[in-house]
Amino acid sequence: MKIGSVELDNITVLAPLAGITNLPFRLLAKEAGCALVCSEMVSANGLIHGSKKSYELLASRPEEKPLSVQIFGSDPTIMAEAAVQVAASGADIIDINLGCPVKKVLKAGAGVALMQTPAKVEAIIQTVRKAVSIPVTIKMRTGWDASGSQALRIAEIAQDNGVDAVTLHPRTAAQGFGGKADWSLIATVKKHVSIPVIGNGDIVEIEDAIKMQAETGCDAVMIGRAAIGQPWIFSQVLALLKGDEASPPELAQRFEVMTRYLQDSITFFGEKRACRILRSHLGWFVKGLPFSSRFRESLTQISSQDEALTLINAYKEKLRSQTPEDVDGH
């Protein structure tokens, strides 16, 4: 599959997730075989006004490429200026957010609020497309009602104005992240446009990724919340696509991934800040394992890498002392 000039190795894409898809997490997804990783959404206004926090979100490493950076905003000129900065930072793809349902974003007229004003969407796409030479994509929702008419209109505008691919999360603005995603709308959009369509929403089990592509004909599958704490989901999906068995990770692999995430986070954020973040994030990787709640509780006060490693190793040894029946299958 190609998105403009960017060729992807397979059909798996990591969704942009605020507070989650930072550089250390993206590296794990990429290592697991994810074809395209996406940044957290970056404020166009923040970039234009020199926000340190916004610039930090552009940090990348060669081994995660290709990288898509998602920007949000409502002013066409500012979005174009931000896109230029993103392209200059080394991103391979610029993604325009038309789907975020968070109140703060909606209040600023950005995210899914833009789907109510197709003319403004068109102006944003046109200015961004003219400003950069790298591929441009959009990520949108169903719209403000369940009919999907807004999604079809926006997909059409995107195609007509040089967008290289569209991602559809088929939930309405009001649904937020609740209810059920209407995959049939992905199929409708796919039939409606000739540019690549990426499906997103309700990929919970690895089989869901295969099912979504089979049911909708989408060109790629974007995985978001299901990848939190289990970046190996990408290698499992790829195994199924090849007709192989998608084996769950062995205990040793879980702990290797967790330890690498710890080390990369400390390298990227610095020890003090990383430990604050990791007090909740490290617990992602042990979901479903015996004594995991006790382990998560022990992490809530960590303040150094050594402290975190001591807790991780102690938990690993505790699990190793259990019978295989206690640990396998989780």
XYZ file of C-alpha atoms in Angstrom:
330
model
C 0.000 0.000 0.000
C 1.190 3.525 -0.799
C 0.188 6.846 0.747
C 1.384 9.286 -1.864
C 5.121 8.662 -2.162
C 5.306 6.696 1.117
C 5.245 2.934 0.719
C 4.011 0.844 3.649
C 5.284 -2.675 4.356
C 1.881 -3.966 5.440
C -1.646 -2.835 6.353
C -1.157 -1.997 10.057
C -1.208 1.578 11.345
C -0.869 2.884 14.903
C -3.550 5.466 15.730
C -2.627 8.852 17.188
C -3.477 8.689 20.916
C -3.087 11.741 23.169
C -0.698 11.082 26.042
C 0.165 7.622 24.711
C 1.738 7.524 21.240
C 4.888 9.350 22.261
C 8.259 8.383 20.785
C 9.034 5.535 23.265
C 5.647 3.905 22.604
C 5.891 4.331 18.836
C 9.268 2.589 18.838
C 7.674 -0.455 20.472
C 4.881 -0.534 17.875
C 7.367 -0.202 15.030
C 9.537 -2.987 16.426
C 6.438 -5.206 16.508
C 5.956 -4.710 12.771
C 3.570 -1.739 12.588
C 3.879 -0.254 9.094
C 3.014 3.356 9.973
C 3.159 5.026 13.379
C 1.373 8.288 14.219
C 2.272 10.974 16.714
C -0.003 12.340 19.389
C -2.063 15.190 17.943
C -0.065 18.417 17.835
C -1.600 21.878 18.189
C -0.979 24.011 15.103
C -1.335 27.116 17.279
C 1.199 25.659 19.707
C 3.759 25.188 16.943
C 3.244 28.681 15.551
C 3.642 30.238 18.996
C 6.765 28.246 19.809
C 5.258 25.975 22.478
C 7.973 23.714 23.891
C 5.353 21.033 24.600
C 4.154 21.066 20.970
C 7.698 20.892 19.590
C 8.519 17.970 21.854
C 5.761 15.967 20.141
C 7.701 16.236 16.861
C 10.714 14.348 18.244
C 11.510 11.275 16.177
C 14.164 8.637 15.529
C 15.096 7.114 12.146
C 14.066 3.595 13.219
C 10.398 4.570 13.572
C 10.006 5.813 10.015
C 7.722 6.278 8.223
C 6.146 8.675 10.739
C 2.836 10.482 10.393
C 2.401 13.632 12.494
C -1.163 14.727 13.197
C -1.952 18.416 13.562
C -5.160 20.070 14.739
C -6.513 23.594 14.466
C -9.200 25.602 12.702
C -7.377 28.426 10.895
C -6.228 27.487 7.378
C -3.195 29.810 7.414
C -1.987 28.618 10.812
C -2.524 24.976 9.820
C -0.428 25.516 6.691
C 2.371 27.222 8.655
C 2.336 24.378 11.181
C 2.456 21.819 8.357
C 5.618 23.468 7.014
C 7.248 23.131 10.447
C 6.158 19.489 10.717
C 7.594 18.687 7.278
C 10.845 20.453 8.219
C 11.079 18.300 11.370
C 11.413 15.189 9.193
C 7.883 13.768 9.302
C 6.931 11.612 6.323
C 3.184 12.331 6.353
C 1.019 15.148 7.724
C -2.376 14.099 9.066
C -5.148 16.647 9.622
C -7.385 15.931 12.612
C -11.097 16.140 11.775
C -12.208 13.651 14.411
C -11.265 14.667 17.947
C -14.457 14.963 20.072
C -12.780 16.452 23.179
C -14.638 19.564 24.412
C -11.555 21.794 24.554
C -10.800 21.011 20.890
C -14.426 21.441 19.811
C -14.631 24.796 21.595
C -11.767 26.019 19.427
C -13.681 24.939 16.311
C -11.187 22.166 15.564
C -11.367 18.364 15.459
C -14.745 16.927 14.565
C -16.315 20.408 14.843
C -14.842 21.097 11.405
C -17.006 18.391 9.833
C -19.960 20.769 10.198
C -18.257 23.287 7.883
C -17.058 21.539 4.703
C -15.979 24.854 3.153
C -13.547 25.422 6.020
C -12.259 21.865 5.746
C -11.645 22.494 2.052
C -9.768 25.731 2.808
C -7.575 23.967 5.383
C -6.797 21.083 3.045
C -5.995 23.431 0.160
C -3.611 25.618 2.154
C -1.845 22.653 3.768
C -1.558 20.831 0.435
C -0.009 23.887 -1.224
C 2.403 24.454 1.659
C 4.083 21.026 1.739
C 5.316 18.424 -0.721
C 5.038 15.369 1.573
C 1.822 13.294 1.616
C -1.208 14.731 3.424
C -3.951 12.618 5.004
C -7.066 13.311 7.070
C -8.621 11.435 9.967
C -12.349 11.938 10.430
C -15.470 10.555 12.067
C -18.942 9.736 10.787
C -19.875 13.360 11.476
C -22.602 14.904 13.598
C -25.298 12.389 12.698
C -25.238 8.665 12.009
C -26.041 8.929 8.295
C -22.414 9.338 7.255
C -23.286 12.014 4.703
C -20.743 14.408 6.200
C -18.003 11.775 6.020
C -18.772 11.121 2.353
C -18.721 14.842 1.572
C -15.423 15.386 3.388
C -13.865 12.316 1.712
C -14.866 13.748 -1.657
C -13.377 17.162 -0.796
C -10.187 15.485 0.387
C -9.789 13.516 -2.828
C -10.529 16.528 -5.034
C -7.914 18.633 -3.249
C -4.945 16.297 -3.335
C -5.221 14.418 -0.035
C -3.367 11.111 -0.299
C -5.485 8.940 2.061
C -8.399 9.201 4.479
C -8.859 7.464 7.811
C -12.393 6.915 9.044
C -13.392 6.211 12.633
C -17.099 5.540 12.060
C -18.504 6.939 15.293
C -20.460 10.171 15.499
C -19.197 13.229 17.355
C -21.722 12.571 20.145
C -20.620 8.954 20.588
C -17.125 9.938 21.668
C -15.472 6.561 22.282
C -18.654 4.807 23.386
C -21.238 2.802 21.507
C -20.374 0.791 18.423
C -18.402 1.824 15.350
C -20.395 1.433 12.131
C -17.936 -0.402 9.893
C -20.405 -0.385 6.984
C -19.621 3.307 6.549
C -15.941 2.482 5.963
C -17.065 0.257 3.088
C -19.278 3.063 1.732
C -16.446 5.598 1.794
C -14.096 3.062 0.189
C -16.507 2.667 -2.717
C -16.948 6.444 -2.954
C -13.290 7.458 -3.411
C -10.260 6.078 -5.228
C -7.601 7.194 -2.715
C -6.632 4.743 0.068
C -9.073 4.391 2.970
C -7.842 3.383 6.414
C -10.380 1.839 8.781
C -10.364 2.610 12.507
C -12.590 1.754 15.458
C -13.487 -1.308 17.548
C -10.318 -3.280 16.863
C -10.389 -5.055 20.217
C -9.121 -8.555 19.399
C -6.495 -9.349 16.782
C -9.123 -11.098 14.655
C -11.050 -7.804 14.421
C -8.349 -6.306 12.194
C -8.712 -9.135 9.680
C -12.494 -8.959 9.923
C -12.557 -5.193 9.335
C -10.532 -5.451 6.158
C -12.599 -8.382 4.886
C -15.926 -6.648 5.602
C -15.050 -3.143 4.415
C -12.346 -3.567 1.769
C -10.293 -0.876 3.520
C -6.676 -0.532 2.414
C -5.219 -0.540 5.925
C -6.349 -0.987 9.511
C -5.577 1.550 12.236
C -5.241 0.172 15.760
C -5.510 2.465 18.775
C -6.596 1.501 22.273
C -6.004 -2.228 21.683
C -2.284 -1.499 21.285
C -1.977 0.120 24.723
C 0.143 -2.208 26.819
C 0.315 -4.805 24.062
C 2.278 -3.383 21.127
C 2.859 -6.991 20.034
C -0.713 -6.867 18.657
C 0.843 -5.710 15.369
C 3.012 -8.821 15.017
C -0.008 -10.954 15.931
C -2.156 -9.327 13.224
C 0.631 -9.826 10.689
C 0.866 -13.500 11.668
C -2.865 -13.966 11.046
C -2.606 -12.211 7.699
C 0.060 -14.734 6.676
C -2.118 -17.606 7.852
C 0.120 -18.334 10.815
C -0.855 -18.777 14.434
C -0.929 -15.528 16.424
C 0.757 -16.680 19.618
C 0.399 -14.603 22.793
C 3.687 -13.123 24.038
C 5.767 -15.201 26.410
C 6.313 -13.837 29.887
C 9.926 -12.959 29.112
C 8.849 -10.939 26.059
C 6.328 -8.915 28.078
C 8.999 -7.950 30.567
C 11.577 -7.187 27.862
C 9.112 -4.805 26.214
C 8.218 -3.181 29.538
C 11.887 -2.702 30.458
C 12.707 -1.200 27.068
C 9.758 1.182 27.377
C 11.072 2.223 30.795
C 14.573 2.857 29.464
C 13.445 4.697 26.317
C 11.059 6.863 28.380
C 13.872 7.862 30.747
C 16.169 8.651 27.819
C 13.456 10.754 26.166
C 11.790 12.513 29.126
C 14.526 12.427 31.763
C 14.345 10.240 34.881
C 12.157 12.412 37.103
C 9.473 13.189 34.522
C 9.530 9.698 33.019
C 8.921 8.103 36.417
C 5.842 10.263 36.956
C 4.466 9.095 33.597
C 5.473 5.468 34.132
C 3.688 5.185 37.481
C 0.552 4.500 35.448
C 1.951 3.460 32.067
C 4.074 0.485 33.161
C 0.978 -1.213 34.525
C -0.423 -1.430 30.979
C 1.912 -4.304 30.114
C 0.744 -6.711 32.826
C -3.003 -6.585 32.284
C -4.521 -9.991 32.984
C -1.479 -11.438 34.733
C -1.689 -12.814 38.302
C -1.051 -10.249 41.068
C -1.074 -7.434 38.498
C -3.156 -5.083 40.659
C -0.598 -5.392 43.467
C 2.227 -4.699 41.011
C 0.429 -1.647 39.595
C -0.083 -0.335 43.114
C 3.648 -0.720 43.859
C 4.471 1.468 40.846
C 2.527 4.509 42.049
C 5.472 5.927 44.018
C 8.450 5.156 41.766
C 10.962 7.992 41.477
C 14.000 6.373 39.828
C 14.924 3.867 37.128
C 16.576 1.591 39.697
C 13.438 1.571 41.821
C 11.267 0.696 38.812
C 13.631 -2.078 37.669
C 13.695 -3.557 41.162
C 9.881 -3.758 41.213
C 9.741 -5.169 37.664
C 12.315 -7.861 38.430
C 10.655 -8.798 41.717
C 7.294 -9.185 39.967
C 8.860 -11.213 37.157
C 10.451 -13.593 39.688
C 7.145 -13.911 41.540
C 5.420 -14.957 38.308
C 8.212 -17.365 37.405
C 7.667 -19.150 40.686
C 4.036 -19.846 39.730
C 3.003 -22.938 37.812
C 2.619 -22.464 34.028
C -1.155 -22.862 34.418
C -1.230 -19.777 36.651
C 0.455 -17.561 34.090
C -0.265 -18.923 30.593
C -3.218 -17.686 28.622
C -3.268 -14.230 30.169
